[in-house]
Amino acid sequence: MGKNAIEIEGLKFAYGRNGVLKGVDLQVPEGSIFGFLGRNGAGKTTTIKLLLGLLKPDDGFCRIEGIDSQKDAISVRQIVGYMAEDQQMYGWMRIEQIVKWLASFYPGWDDKFTNKLLDMLELPRKSKVKTLSKGQNSRLALLLALGHRPKVVILDDPTLGLDPIARKEFLRYVIGLLQTNGVTVFFSSHLLYEIEPVADHIAILDNGVIIKAERTFDLRESVKKVVLSTSQKDFSKIEGLLDASKVGERVALSVENCTAEKINKIKDSYGGFVREIGLNLDEIFEAYVIGNRGEAAKV
Amino acid sequence: MIKPLIWKEWHELRWKMAFGCLIVGAFVLTGLKSRIFPDIAINIFSIVGSSLLMPLFIAMGLVAEERSNGSLYALFALPVRIKLLYVIKMILGAVVVLSPILVSLILSLLMAGGREESISDVIKWHVMGAHFSIVMFIVTVVSGMKFSSEAKVALTGIAWVGFWVLCVIIEVQMFFRYGSESWTMIITPWGFFELAGSGGFLPVFLFHFVLCAAFFLWGARRFYQLAGRQR
């Protein structure tokens, strides 16, 4: 088993009485691009702030590259490249000024690499930050997160507010710059189509806990939609049923760990098998997060 | 680590400092040169004006401005202790708040020291102004820390001034009704003016030193809490 770049265990956090994280457990393998999914307000940003030592957990711990985020937050921030959602930098600084300014906080800042990135990301060195477009601003934030050659990069909804073209362009840079360098990328987003082509691992955060954490490929393989033409209404006995919905005369069942054996069992129990469909990440996420599993599986 | 943080704060505050020094400097220079008013009046106008407005002006921009434009969260992500960010912000802010009073003091001493007022009186007025400025600055920054609107921070500062004015009114009422000092003046940073003559200098100074220290520490805690907040 490979080493984990990020380890989170039993993490609990509440804003006053509002419990946001209710025991998060997560392992992020070293060198992976890890998609951290959740609806708006699910606690993704809170988890990231706890990882960076910007918040104190009520219980549990998190470590990045073996360093405890609470005990040594400064060392954690030294080895992490962080890009916040809708990150704004100092508008009065010029790009070359902000790069130089930030470099003074990181002993391992790589000037050569940063210069290369400035050209690659097409950022005008002399321009003031306030004159940059949203796309350029995101690219600058990415550059600033990478300049010290971090081992772990945390991107918190990095494409928030970007138009579809700028978003695609940004993701192209992320893939190009990070996938080949062995850097661990922790990518939080609520836009699943943005995560799908990039992430090799996925975790879904819902209601304060991780409800699923798996390799993207395995997740796609294991969750299937089974379409039946049946008059039966109660499907709660199906093991791993995530969602059941009626579409006209047919019933669509989203099932996890959907092996051939399980499909045969469904066929035998309910009859009227029509077909089995693979789901995209968007549909899988929906099934896990808003699926009417268990007792509510009556359609 | 400290140098780049000072550089950043200095770049953000230097124009405000220049503006404050220019206005106060021009006023003192013109007032003392033209001699339309007595020297003491010019001193009091410049001290009261700068010790009321400069702390408000600086406190408004110190945290709230960075919160509203989102840059504060980039600052928190730096590998620097959050308390250090706070201390540097407060020290640089205090220096800028005091700078117009220093300009006024230097001009007053050079142009009118010993002319109508003794040099020690000129210094005394300016020390009182500096005291008021620092108290006003610290309580405004700290009590308005969680506002991301600069206007709300300014209103917080104005509310403090209103509270202190109320203390003065109570003090005056007590004096006229019962003929005794109530020591409510100790609460206001203007207590110096009233109590300095009756041996109250030290209690006023100590009271406000403790008050400012308590607010400063509370501010460090509130600033740290901002790191975990949304914009």
Short mmCIF file of C-alpha atoms in Angstrom, two decimals:
data_model
loop_
_atom_site.label_atom_id
_atom_site.label_comp_id
_atom_site.label_asym_id
_atom_site.label_seq_id
_atom_site.Cartn_x
_atom_site.Cartn_y
_atom_site.Cartn_z
CA MET A 1 0.00 0.00 0.00
CA GLY A 2 1.35 3.45 -0.94
CA LYS A 3 1.93 6.31 1.45
CA ASN A 4 -0.85 8.81 2.15
CA ALA A 5 -0.17 12.50 1.56
CA ILE A 6 -3.22 13.57 3.55
CA GLU A 7 -4.75 11.71 6.49
CA ILE A 8 -7.90 12.81 8.23
CA GLU A 9 -9.32 10.89 11.17
CA GLY A 10 -12.53 11.46 13.12
CA LEU A 11 -12.58 15.14 12.24
CA LYS A 12 -15.42 17.04 13.89
CA PHE A 13 -16.15 20.73 13.68
CA ALA A 14 -19.11 22.95 14.48
CA TYR A 15 -19.77 26.66 13.94
CA GLY A 16 -21.51 27.30 17.26
CA ARG A 17 -24.32 24.75 17.44
CA ASN A 18 -24.23 24.04 13.74
CA GLY A 19 -22.25 20.83 13.33
CA VAL A 20 -20.52 20.99 9.95
CA LEU A 21 -18.20 17.99 10.12
CA LYS A 22 -19.43 15.01 12.13
CA GLY A 23 -16.49 12.63 11.95
CA VAL A 24 -14.66 12.83 8.65
CA ASP A 25 -12.20 10.04 7.85
CA LEU A 26 -10.17 10.32 4.67
CA GLN A 27 -6.89 9.13 3.18
CA VAL A 28 -5.45 10.80 0.12
CA PRO A 29 -2.76 8.69 -1.59
CA GLU A 30 0.51 10.39 -2.44
CA GLY A 31 0.71 11.52 -6.07
CA SER A 32 -3.02 11.26 -6.69
CA ILE A 33 -5.41 13.86 -8.02
CA PHE A 34 -8.13 13.63 -5.44
CA GLY A 35 -11.58 15.02 -6.15
CA PHE A 36 -13.33 16.21 -3.01
CA LEU A 37 -17.01 16.52 -3.80
CA GLY A 38 -19.93 17.91 -1.91
CA ARG A 39 -22.87 20.19 -2.30
CA ASN A 40 -22.59 23.88 -1.47
CA GLY A 41 -22.26 24.20 2.31
CA ALA A 42 -21.35 20.52 2.76
CA GLY A 43 -18.16 21.47 4.64
CA LYS A 44 -15.51 21.22 1.90
CA THR A 45 -13.95 24.61 2.64
CA THR A 46 -14.16 23.97 6.39
CA THR A 47 -12.25 20.69 5.91
CA ILE A 48 -9.61 22.54 3.90
CA LYS A 49 -9.28 25.26 6.55
CA LEU A 50 -8.81 22.56 9.16
CA LEU A 51 -6.16 20.93 6.95
CA LEU A 52 -4.29 24.23 6.79
CA GLY A 53 -4.58 24.79 10.53
CA LEU A 54 -6.76 27.86 10.10
CA LEU A 55 -9.47 26.34 12.30
CA LYS A 56 -9.25 24.19 15.41
CA PRO A 57 -11.22 20.93 15.22
CA ASP A 58 -13.57 19.95 18.02
CA ASP A 59 -12.24 16.41 17.71
CA GLY A 60 -10.02 14.31 15.46
CA PHE A 61 -6.88 15.26 13.59
CA CYS A 62 -5.49 15.83 10.12
CA ARG A 63 -1.96 15.38 8.84
CA ILE A 64 -0.34 16.49 5.63
CA GLU A 65 2.83 14.59 4.71
CA GLY A 66 2.89 13.35 8.30
CA ILE A 67 2.74 16.86 9.82
CA ASP A 68 -0.12 17.53 12.21
CA SER A 69 -2.08 20.56 10.97
CA GLN A 70 -2.85 21.71 14.49
CA LYS A 71 0.54 21.20 16.07
CA ASP A 72 2.58 22.69 13.23
CA ALA A 73 0.34 24.74 10.97
CA ILE A 74 3.25 26.85 9.70
CA SER A 75 5.17 23.80 8.42
CA VAL A 76 1.99 22.51 6.81
CA ARG A 77 1.47 25.81 4.97
CA GLN A 78 5.14 25.69 3.88
CA ILE A 79 4.68 22.42 2.03
CA VAL A 80 1.18 23.07 0.72
CA GLY A 81 0.22 25.14 -2.30
CA TYR A 82 -3.22 26.52 -1.61
CA MET A 83 -5.64 28.20 -3.94
CA ALA A 84 -8.81 29.46 -2.24
CA GLU A 85 -12.21 29.76 -3.89
CA ASP A 86 -12.55 33.11 -5.66
CA GLN A 87 -9.05 34.03 -4.46
CA GLN A 88 -8.24 37.71 -4.61
CA MET A 89 -4.76 39.12 -4.36
CA TYR A 90 -3.57 42.66 -3.76
CA GLY A 91 -4.86 44.73 -6.65
CA TRP A 92 -2.21 47.43 -6.23
CA MET A 93 0.68 45.01 -6.72
CA ARG A 94 2.17 44.21 -10.11
CA ILE A 95 2.41 40.53 -11.03
CA GLU A 96 6.21 40.53 -10.73
CA GLN A 97 5.87 42.34 -7.38
CA ILE A 98 3.43 39.84 -5.93
CA VAL A 99 5.58 36.92 -7.10
CA LYS A 100 8.65 38.47 -5.45
CA TRP A 101 6.68 39.31 -2.31
CA LEU A 102 5.31 35.79 -1.94
CA ALA A 103 8.72 34.24 -2.64
CA SER A 104 10.05 35.82 0.55
CA PHE A 105 7.76 33.61 2.65
CA TYR A 106 8.95 30.32 1.16
CA PRO A 107 12.58 29.22 1.51
CA GLY A 108 12.13 26.75 -1.34
CA TRP A 109 10.69 29.24 -3.85
CA ASP A 110 11.82 28.32 -7.35
CA ASP A 111 12.43 31.51 -9.38
CA LYS A 112 13.32 29.65 -12.55
CA PHE A 113 10.16 27.57 -12.42
CA THR A 114 8.04 30.65 -11.63
CA ASN A 115 9.46 32.51 -14.62
CA LYS A 116 8.64 29.53 -16.79
CA LEU A 117 5.12 29.46 -15.39
CA LEU A 118 4.65 33.18 -16.03
CA ASP A 119 5.34 32.58 -19.71
CA MET A 120 3.36 29.39 -19.89
CA LEU A 121 0.30 30.89 -18.19
CA GLU A 122 0.64 34.02 -20.34
CA LEU A 123 0.67 36.42 -17.42
CA PRO A 124 1.94 39.94 -18.16
CA ARG A 125 4.66 40.63 -15.57
CA LYS A 126 4.21 44.40 -15.45
CA SER A 127 0.42 44.42 -15.16
CA LYS A 128 -1.28 45.31 -11.92
CA VAL A 129 -3.35 42.53 -10.36
CA LYS A 130 -6.48 44.70 -10.39
CA THR A 131 -6.35 44.92 -14.18
CA LEU A 132 -6.41 41.13 -14.70
CA SER A 133 -9.44 39.25 -15.99
CA LYS A 134 -11.00 36.52 -13.83
CA GLY A 135 -9.27 33.85 -15.91
CA GLN A 136 -5.89 35.56 -15.56
CA ASN A 137 -6.52 36.01 -11.84
CA SER A 138 -7.12 32.26 -11.43
CA ARG A 139 -3.97 31.50 -13.40
CA LEU A 140 -2.00 33.87 -11.19
CA ALA A 141 -3.42 32.21 -8.07
CA LEU A 142 -2.37 28.83 -9.49
CA LEU A 143 1.13 30.13 -10.18
CA LEU A 144 1.40 31.52 -6.65
CA ALA A 145 0.26 28.19 -5.24
CA LEU A 146 2.91 26.30 -7.21
CA GLY A 147 5.92 28.63 -7.06
CA HIS A 148 7.47 26.97 -4.01
CA ARG A 149 7.16 23.50 -5.59
CA PRO A 150 4.74 22.16 -2.97
CA LYS A 151 4.32 18.45 -2.35
CA VAL A 152 0.60 18.89 -1.89
CA VAL A 153 -1.64 21.32 -3.77
CA ILE A 154 -5.06 22.15 -2.37
CA LEU A 155 -7.47 23.72 -4.83
CA ASP A 156 -10.70 24.89 -3.24
CA ASP A 157 -13.32 25.34 -5.95
CA PRO A 158 -10.65 27.02 -8.12
CA THR A 159 -12.86 27.66 -11.12
CA LEU A 160 -15.64 29.39 -9.22
CA GLY A 161 -16.87 32.36 -11.22
CA LEU A 162 -15.01 31.45 -14.42
CA ASP A 163 -16.81 31.16 -17.74
CA PRO A 164 -16.80 27.69 -19.39
CA ILE A 165 -13.86 28.50 -21.69
CA ALA A 166 -11.70 29.95 -18.94
CA ARG A 167 -12.64 26.95 -16.77
CA LYS A 168 -11.53 24.46 -19.44
CA GLU A 169 -8.33 26.40 -20.01
CA PHE A 170 -7.61 26.45 -16.27
CA LEU A 171 -8.15 22.71 -15.95
CA ARG A 172 -5.87 22.12 -18.91
CA TYR A 173 -3.13 23.97 -17.04
CA VAL A 174 -3.82 22.06 -13.82
CA ILE A 175 -3.55 18.73 -15.59
CA GLY A 176 -0.51 19.78 -17.58
CA LEU A 177 1.36 21.17 -14.61
CA LEU A 178 0.49 18.76 -11.88
CA GLN A 179 -0.32 15.35 -13.24
CA THR A 180 3.15 14.68 -14.48
CA ASN A 181 5.07 16.07 -11.51
CA GLY A 182 4.00 13.56 -8.85
CA VAL A 183 2.37 16.29 -6.81
CA THR A 184 -0.67 15.31 -4.73
CA VAL A 185 -3.64 17.44 -5.71
CA PHE A 186 -6.64 17.81 -3.42
CA PHE A 187 -9.29 19.31 -5.66
CA SER A 188 -12.52 20.44 -4.06
CA SER A 189 -15.49 21.22 -6.24
CA HIS A 190 -19.22 20.95 -6.60
CA LEU A 191 -18.91 20.89 -10.40
CA LEU A 192 -18.64 17.19 -11.16
CA TYR A 193 -17.96 17.43 -14.86
CA GLU A 194 -14.89 19.46 -13.94
CA ILE A 195 -13.56 16.76 -11.58
CA GLU A 196 -14.42 13.73 -13.71
CA PRO A 197 -11.71 13.97 -16.37
CA VAL A 198 -9.04 15.03 -13.87
CA ALA A 199 -9.42 13.06 -10.64
CA ASP A 200 -8.17 9.53 -10.15
CA HIS A 201 -9.76 9.30 -6.69
CA ILE A 202 -13.07 10.67 -5.47
CA ALA A 203 -14.57 11.34 -2.04
CA ILE A 204 -18.11 12.53 -1.48
CA LEU A 205 -18.82 14.62 1.61
CA ASP A 206 -22.42 14.84 2.67
CA ASN A 207 -24.09 15.81 5.90
CA GLY A 208 -20.75 16.09 7.68
CA VAL A 209 -19.38 12.64 6.83
CA ILE A 210 -17.62 11.01 3.89
CA ILE A 211 -20.26 8.80 2.31
CA LYS A 212 -18.01 7.41 -0.39
CA ALA A 213 -14.28 7.42 -1.10
CA GLU A 214 -12.97 5.33 -3.96
CA ARG A 215 -10.92 5.33 -7.15
CA THR A 216 -12.86 7.16 -9.87
CA PHE A 217 -12.66 4.18 -12.20
CA ASP A 218 -13.87 1.73 -9.52
CA LEU A 219 -16.69 4.06 -8.54
CA ARG A 220 -17.86 4.32 -12.14
CA GLU A 221 -17.67 0.54 -12.50
CA SER A 222 -19.46 -0.25 -9.27
CA VAL A 223 -22.50 2.03 -9.49
CA LYS A 224 -25.00 1.14 -12.20
CA LYS A 225 -28.52 1.94 -13.12
CA VAL A 226 -30.81 -1.05 -13.58
CA VAL A 227 -33.99 -0.40 -15.56
CA LEU A 228 -36.95 -2.69 -14.90
CA SER A 229 -40.38 -2.86 -16.37
CA THR A 230 -42.33 -3.93 -13.35
CA SER A 231 -45.45 -3.06 -11.42
CA GLN A 232 -43.76 -3.74 -8.07
CA LYS A 233 -43.29 -0.73 -5.83
CA ASP A 234 -41.11 -1.75 -2.90
CA PHE A 235 -37.40 -2.18 -3.68
CA SER A 236 -36.04 -1.65 -0.18
CA LYS A 237 -34.74 -5.22 0.00
CA ILE A 238 -32.13 -4.59 -2.71
CA GLU A 239 -28.74 -4.38 -1.07
CA GLY A 240 -26.86 -1.19 -1.91
CA LEU A 241 -29.86 0.56 -3.44
CA LEU A 242 -29.09 4.27 -3.71
CA ASP A 243 -32.09 5.56 -5.60
CA ALA A 244 -35.27 4.31 -7.18
CA SER A 245 -37.33 6.41 -9.55
CA LYS A 246 -40.30 5.75 -11.77
CA VAL A 247 -40.04 6.85 -15.38
CA GLY A 248 -43.36 6.19 -17.12
CA GLU A 249 -44.02 2.45 -16.84
CA ARG A 250 -40.43 1.71 -15.97
CA VAL A 251 -38.43 1.86 -12.78
CA ALA A 252 -34.78 2.98 -12.68
CA LEU A 253 -32.72 1.68 -9.77
CA SER A 254 -29.28 3.10 -8.97
CA VAL A 255 -27.33 0.40 -7.16
CA GLU A 256 -23.85 0.38 -5.70
CA ASN A 257 -21.47 -2.60 -5.92
CA CYS A 258 -23.59 -3.65 -8.87
CA THR A 259 -22.04 -6.98 -9.88
CA ALA A 260 -23.47 -9.41 -12.45
CA GLU A 261 -24.52 -11.58 -9.55
CA LYS A 262 -26.50 -8.74 -7.99
CA ILE A 263 -28.18 -7.94 -11.29
CA ASN A 264 -29.23 -11.58 -11.64
CA LYS A 265 -30.69 -11.46 -8.14
CA ILE A 266 -32.70 -8.35 -9.05
CA LYS A 267 -33.89 -10.02 -12.25
CA ASP A 268 -35.02 -13.08 -10.29
CA SER A 269 -36.76 -11.09 -7.56
CA TYR A 270 -38.53 -8.44 -9.61
CA GLY A 271 -38.53 -9.63 -13.23
CA GLY A 272 -39.07 -7.31 -16.21
CA PHE A 273 -35.37 -6.55 -16.69
CA VAL A 274 -34.85 -4.03 -19.50
CA ARG A 275 -31.22 -2.99 -19.35
CA GLU A 276 -28.24 -1.99 -17.25
CA ILE A 277 -26.68 1.49 -17.74
CA GLY A 278 -23.33 2.85 -16.61
CA LEU A 279 -23.55 6.22 -14.82
CA ASN A 280 -21.41 9.30 -15.10
CA LEU A 281 -20.00 10.96 -12.01
CA ASP A 282 -22.78 13.52 -11.97
CA GLU A 283 -25.42 10.79 -11.73
CA ILE A 284 -23.42 8.79 -9.21
CA PHE A 285 -23.03 11.86 -7.00
CA GLU A 286 -26.74 12.56 -7.25
CA ALA A 287 -27.60 8.97 -6.35
CA TYR A 288 -25.40 9.07 -3.25
CA VAL A 289 -26.37 12.53 -2.08
CA ILE A 290 -30.06 12.86 -2.87
CA GLY A 291 -30.99 9.23 -3.57
CA ASN A 292 -34.06 7.92 -1.72
CA ARG A 293 -32.39 4.71 -0.51
CA GLY A 294 -33.57 2.36 2.26
CA GLU A 295 -37.09 2.81 3.51
CA ALA A 296 -37.84 5.52 1.02
CA ALA A 297 -37.20 3.16 -1.85
CA LYS A 298 -40.87 2.76 -2.63
CA VAL A 299 -41.89 4.30 -5.92
CA MET B 1 9.04 36.98 7.27
CA ILE B 2 8.47 40.27 9.09
CA LYS B 3 10.04 42.53 6.45
CA PRO B 4 7.72 41.60 3.57
CA LEU B 5 4.69 41.93 5.85
CA ILE B 6 5.80 45.40 6.94
CA TRP B 7 6.45 46.30 3.30
CA LYS B 8 2.91 45.28 2.33
CA GLU B 9 1.25 47.18 5.18
CA TRP B 10 3.43 50.22 4.55
CA HIS B 11 2.45 50.28 0.87
CA GLU B 12 -1.20 50.18 1.84
CA LEU B 13 -0.97 52.84 4.54
CA ARG B 14 1.60 55.30 3.22
CA TRP B 15 -0.84 57.42 1.18
CA LYS B 16 -3.24 57.65 4.10
CA MET B 17 -0.36 58.75 6.28
CA ALA B 18 0.76 61.33 3.72
CA PHE B 19 -2.80 62.62 3.43
CA GLY B 20 -3.22 62.96 7.22
CA CYS B 21 0.16 64.65 7.69
CA LEU B 22 -0.45 67.03 4.80
CA ILE B 23 -3.85 68.19 6.04
CA VAL B 24 -2.77 68.60 9.67
CA GLY B 25 0.60 70.09 8.69
CA ALA B 26 -1.00 72.63 6.38
CA PHE B 27 -3.54 73.60 9.03
CA VAL B 28 -0.95 74.07 11.79
CA LEU B 29 1.43 75.88 9.47
CA THR B 30 -1.22 78.32 8.23
CA GLY B 31 -2.78 78.77 11.67
CA LEU B 32 0.44 79.47 13.53
CA LYS B 33 1.82 81.68 10.78
CA SER B 34 -1.30 83.82 10.29
CA ARG B 35 -2.01 84.12 14.05
CA ILE B 36 -5.73 84.55 13.47
CA PHE B 37 -6.38 82.36 16.50
CA PRO B 38 -4.35 81.87 19.68
CA ASP B 39 -1.69 79.15 19.44
CA ILE B 40 -3.52 76.95 21.93
CA ALA B 41 -6.65 76.98 19.76
CA ILE B 42 -4.67 75.90 16.71
CA ASN B 43 -3.08 73.11 18.74
CA ILE B 44 -6.38 71.88 20.14
CA PHE B 45 -8.07 71.97 16.70
CA SER B 46 -5.27 70.02 15.07
CA ILE B 47 -4.99 67.50 17.92
CA VAL B 48 -8.74 66.90 18.28
CA GLY B 49 -9.21 66.72 14.53
CA SER B 50 -6.42 64.27 13.88
CA SER B 51 -7.02 62.17 16.99
CA LEU B 52 -10.67 61.70 16.06
CA LEU B 53 -10.43 61.26 12.31
CA MET B 54 -7.11 59.48 11.76
CA PRO B 55 -7.92 56.45 13.97
CA LEU B 56 -11.30 56.09 12.23
CA PHE B 57 -9.75 56.43 8.80
CA ILE B 58 -7.03 53.85 9.48
CA ALA B 59 -9.22 51.43 11.47
CA MET B 60 -11.72 51.32 8.60
CA GLY B 61 -9.16 50.04 6.13
CA LEU B 62 -6.98 47.85 8.31
CA VAL B 63 -9.04 44.65 8.36
CA ALA B 64 -12.46 45.39 6.87
CA GLU B 65 -11.07 46.55 3.53
CA GLU B 66 -8.99 43.37 3.18
CA ARG B 67 -11.97 41.28 4.21
CA SER B 68 -14.31 42.87 1.71
CA ASN B 69 -11.91 42.52 -1.21
CA GLY B 70 -10.95 38.96 -0.21
CA SER B 71 -7.19 39.46 0.07
CA LEU B 72 -7.22 38.73 3.81
CA TYR B 73 -7.76 35.04 3.10
CA ALA B 74 -4.69 34.90 0.88
CA LEU B 75 -2.78 36.50 3.76
CA PHE B 76 -3.99 33.87 6.22
CA ALA B 77 -2.79 31.07 3.94
CA LEU B 78 0.82 32.28 4.19
CA PRO B 79 3.21 30.23 6.33
CA VAL B 80 3.21 32.94 8.98
CA ARG B 81 1.68 33.00 12.46
CA ILE B 82 -1.69 34.71 12.30
CA LYS B 83 -0.86 36.62 15.48
CA LEU B 84 2.20 38.07 13.77
CA LEU B 85 0.02 39.37 10.94
CA TYR B 86 -2.19 41.02 13.55
CA VAL B 87 0.67 42.56 15.52
CA ILE B 88 2.26 44.04 12.39
CA LYS B 89 -1.05 45.45 11.21
CA MET B 90 -1.68 47.06 14.60
CA ILE B 91 1.82 48.50 15.00
CA LEU B 92 1.94 49.97 11.49
CA GLY B 93 -1.61 51.30 11.94
CA ALA B 94 -0.66 52.94 15.24
CA VAL B 95 2.41 54.56 13.68
CA VAL B 96 0.30 56.03 10.89
CA VAL B 97 -2.37 57.20 13.35
CA LEU B 98 0.24 59.04 15.40
CA SER B 99 2.10 60.60 12.48
CA PRO B 100 -0.13 63.72 12.00
CA ILE B 101 0.13 64.45 15.73
CA LEU B 102 3.89 64.17 15.48
CA VAL B 103 3.85 66.58 12.52
CA SER B 104 1.69 68.98 14.52
CA LEU B 105 4.03 68.71 17.53
CA ILE B 106 7.16 69.37 15.48
CA LEU B 107 5.62 72.36 13.67
CA SER B 108 4.21 73.78 16.91
CA LEU B 109 7.54 73.50 18.69
CA LEU B 110 9.47 74.99 15.78
CA MET B 111 7.06 77.83 15.04
CA ALA B 112 5.43 78.64 18.36
CA GLY B 113 7.27 76.82 21.17
CA GLY B 114 7.38 79.22 24.14
CA ARG B 115 5.60 81.98 22.21
CA GLU B 116 2.17 81.87 23.85
CA GLU B 117 2.40 78.46 25.44
CA SER B 118 5.33 76.89 27.21
CA ILE B 119 7.14 74.07 25.42
CA SER B 120 6.02 71.64 28.14
CA ASP B 121 2.38 72.63 27.57
CA VAL B 122 2.71 72.08 23.83
CA ILE B 123 4.16 68.64 24.48
CA LYS B 124 1.49 67.87 27.10
CA TRP B 125 -1.37 68.65 24.69
CA HIS B 126 0.16 66.47 22.02
CA VAL B 127 0.78 63.57 24.42
CA MET B 128 -2.89 63.72 25.39
CA GLY B 129 -3.84 63.71 21.72
CA ALA B 130 -1.60 60.73 21.06
CA HIS B 131 -3.13 58.92 24.02
CA PHE B 132 -6.65 59.54 22.71
CA SER B 133 -5.65 58.47 19.18
CA ILE B 134 -4.21 55.16 20.32
CA VAL B 135 -7.19 54.31 22.54
CA MET B 136 -9.61 55.27 19.78
CA PHE B 137 -7.64 53.28 17.19
CA ILE B 138 -7.38 50.08 19.24
CA VAL B 139 -10.99 49.96 20.43
CA THR B 140 -12.32 50.78 16.94
CA VAL B 141 -10.21 48.16 15.15
CA VAL B 142 -10.94 45.44 17.68
CA SER B 143 -14.66 46.07 18.21
CA GLY B 144 -15.19 46.44 14.46
CA MET B 145 -13.00 43.45 13.57
CA LYS B 146 -15.81 41.18 12.43
CA PHE B 147 -17.35 43.68 10.04
CA SER B 148 -16.43 43.38 6.40
CA SER B 149 -17.92 46.82 5.71
CA GLU B 150 -15.68 49.80 6.30
CA ALA B 151 -18.70 52.00 7.05
CA LYS B 152 -19.73 49.70 9.90
CA VAL B 153 -16.25 49.92 11.41
CA ALA B 154 -16.46 53.71 11.26
CA LEU B 155 -19.87 53.60 12.94
CA THR B 156 -18.39 51.44 15.70
CA GLY B 157 -15.73 54.10 16.29
CA ILE B 158 -18.35 56.84 16.29
CA ALA B 159 -20.40 54.83 18.82
CA TRP B 160 -17.37 54.75 21.13
CA VAL B 161 -17.00 58.52 20.83
CA GLY B 162 -20.72 58.83 21.65
CA PHE B 163 -20.21 56.69 24.76
CA TRP B 164 -17.30 58.82 25.91
CA VAL B 165 -19.31 62.01 25.30
CA LEU B 166 -22.03 60.51 27.52
CA CYS B 167 -19.43 59.95 30.25
CA VAL B 168 -18.42 63.61 30.01
CA ILE B 169 -22.07 64.71 30.25
CA ILE B 170 -22.56 62.55 33.36
CA GLU B 171 -19.39 63.97 34.87
CA VAL B 172 -20.52 67.56 34.23
CA GLN B 173 -24.00 66.88 35.63
CA MET B 174 -22.53 65.30 38.76
CA PHE B 175 -20.23 68.24 39.23
CA PHE B 176 -22.98 70.84 38.93
CA ARG B 177 -25.53 68.91 41.02
CA TYR B 178 -23.34 67.57 43.80
CA GLY B 179 -20.22 69.61 43.39
CA SER B 180 -18.03 66.51 43.31
CA GLU B 181 -16.10 64.68 40.65
CA SER B 182 -17.60 61.31 39.80
CA TRP B 183 -14.54 59.81 38.14
CA THR B 184 -16.64 58.80 35.13
CA MET B 185 -14.07 60.86 33.27
CA ILE B 186 -11.55 58.12 33.85
CA ILE B 187 -13.43 56.01 31.32
CA THR B 188 -12.98 58.54 28.53
CA PRO B 189 -9.64 59.06 26.86
CA TRP B 190 -10.30 62.79 27.44
CA GLY B 191 -9.95 62.14 31.15
CA PHE B 192 -6.47 63.61 30.96
CA PHE B 193 -7.82 67.05 30.25
CA GLU B 194 -10.07 66.97 33.28
CA LEU B 195 -8.15 64.93 35.76
CA ALA B 196 -4.53 65.77 35.02
CA GLY B 197 -4.79 68.88 37.16
CA SER B 198 -6.31 67.06 40.13
CA GLY B 199 -3.69 64.30 40.30
CA GLY B 200 -5.67 61.94 38.09
CA PHE B 201 -3.03 61.58 35.40
CA LEU B 202 -1.74 58.20 36.54
CA PRO B 203 -5.14 56.54 37.11
CA VAL B 204 -6.31 57.66 33.65
CA PHE B 205 -3.14 56.42 32.04
CA LEU B 206 -3.24 53.08 33.89
CA PHE B 207 -6.93 52.58 33.19
CA HIS B 208 -6.46 53.08 29.48
CA PHE B 209 -3.27 51.06 29.36
CA VAL B 210 -5.12 48.09 30.85
CA LEU B 211 -8.12 48.75 28.59
CA CYS B 212 -5.95 48.89 25.46
CA ALA B 213 -3.96 45.78 26.47
CA ALA B 214 -7.21 43.87 27.05
CA PHE B 215 -8.64 45.03 23.73
CA PHE B 216 -5.41 44.22 21.93
CA LEU B 217 -5.42 40.64 23.26
CA TRP B 218 -9.11 40.26 22.49
CA GLY B 219 -8.37 41.57 19.01
CA ALA B 220 -5.71 38.90 18.48
CA ARG B 221 -8.31 36.25 19.29
CA ARG B 222 -10.92 37.83 17.01
CA PHE B 223 -8.41 38.16 14.18
CA TYR B 224 -7.53 34.47 14.49
CA GLN B 225 -11.22 33.60 14.35
CA LEU B 226 -11.51 35.50 11.06
CA ALA B 227 -9.21 32.95 9.43
CA GLY B 228 -11.90 30.32 9.75
CA ARG B 229 -14.69 32.52 8.49
CA GLN B 230 -16.18 33.02 5.09
CA ARG B 231 -15.86 36.40 3.46
#
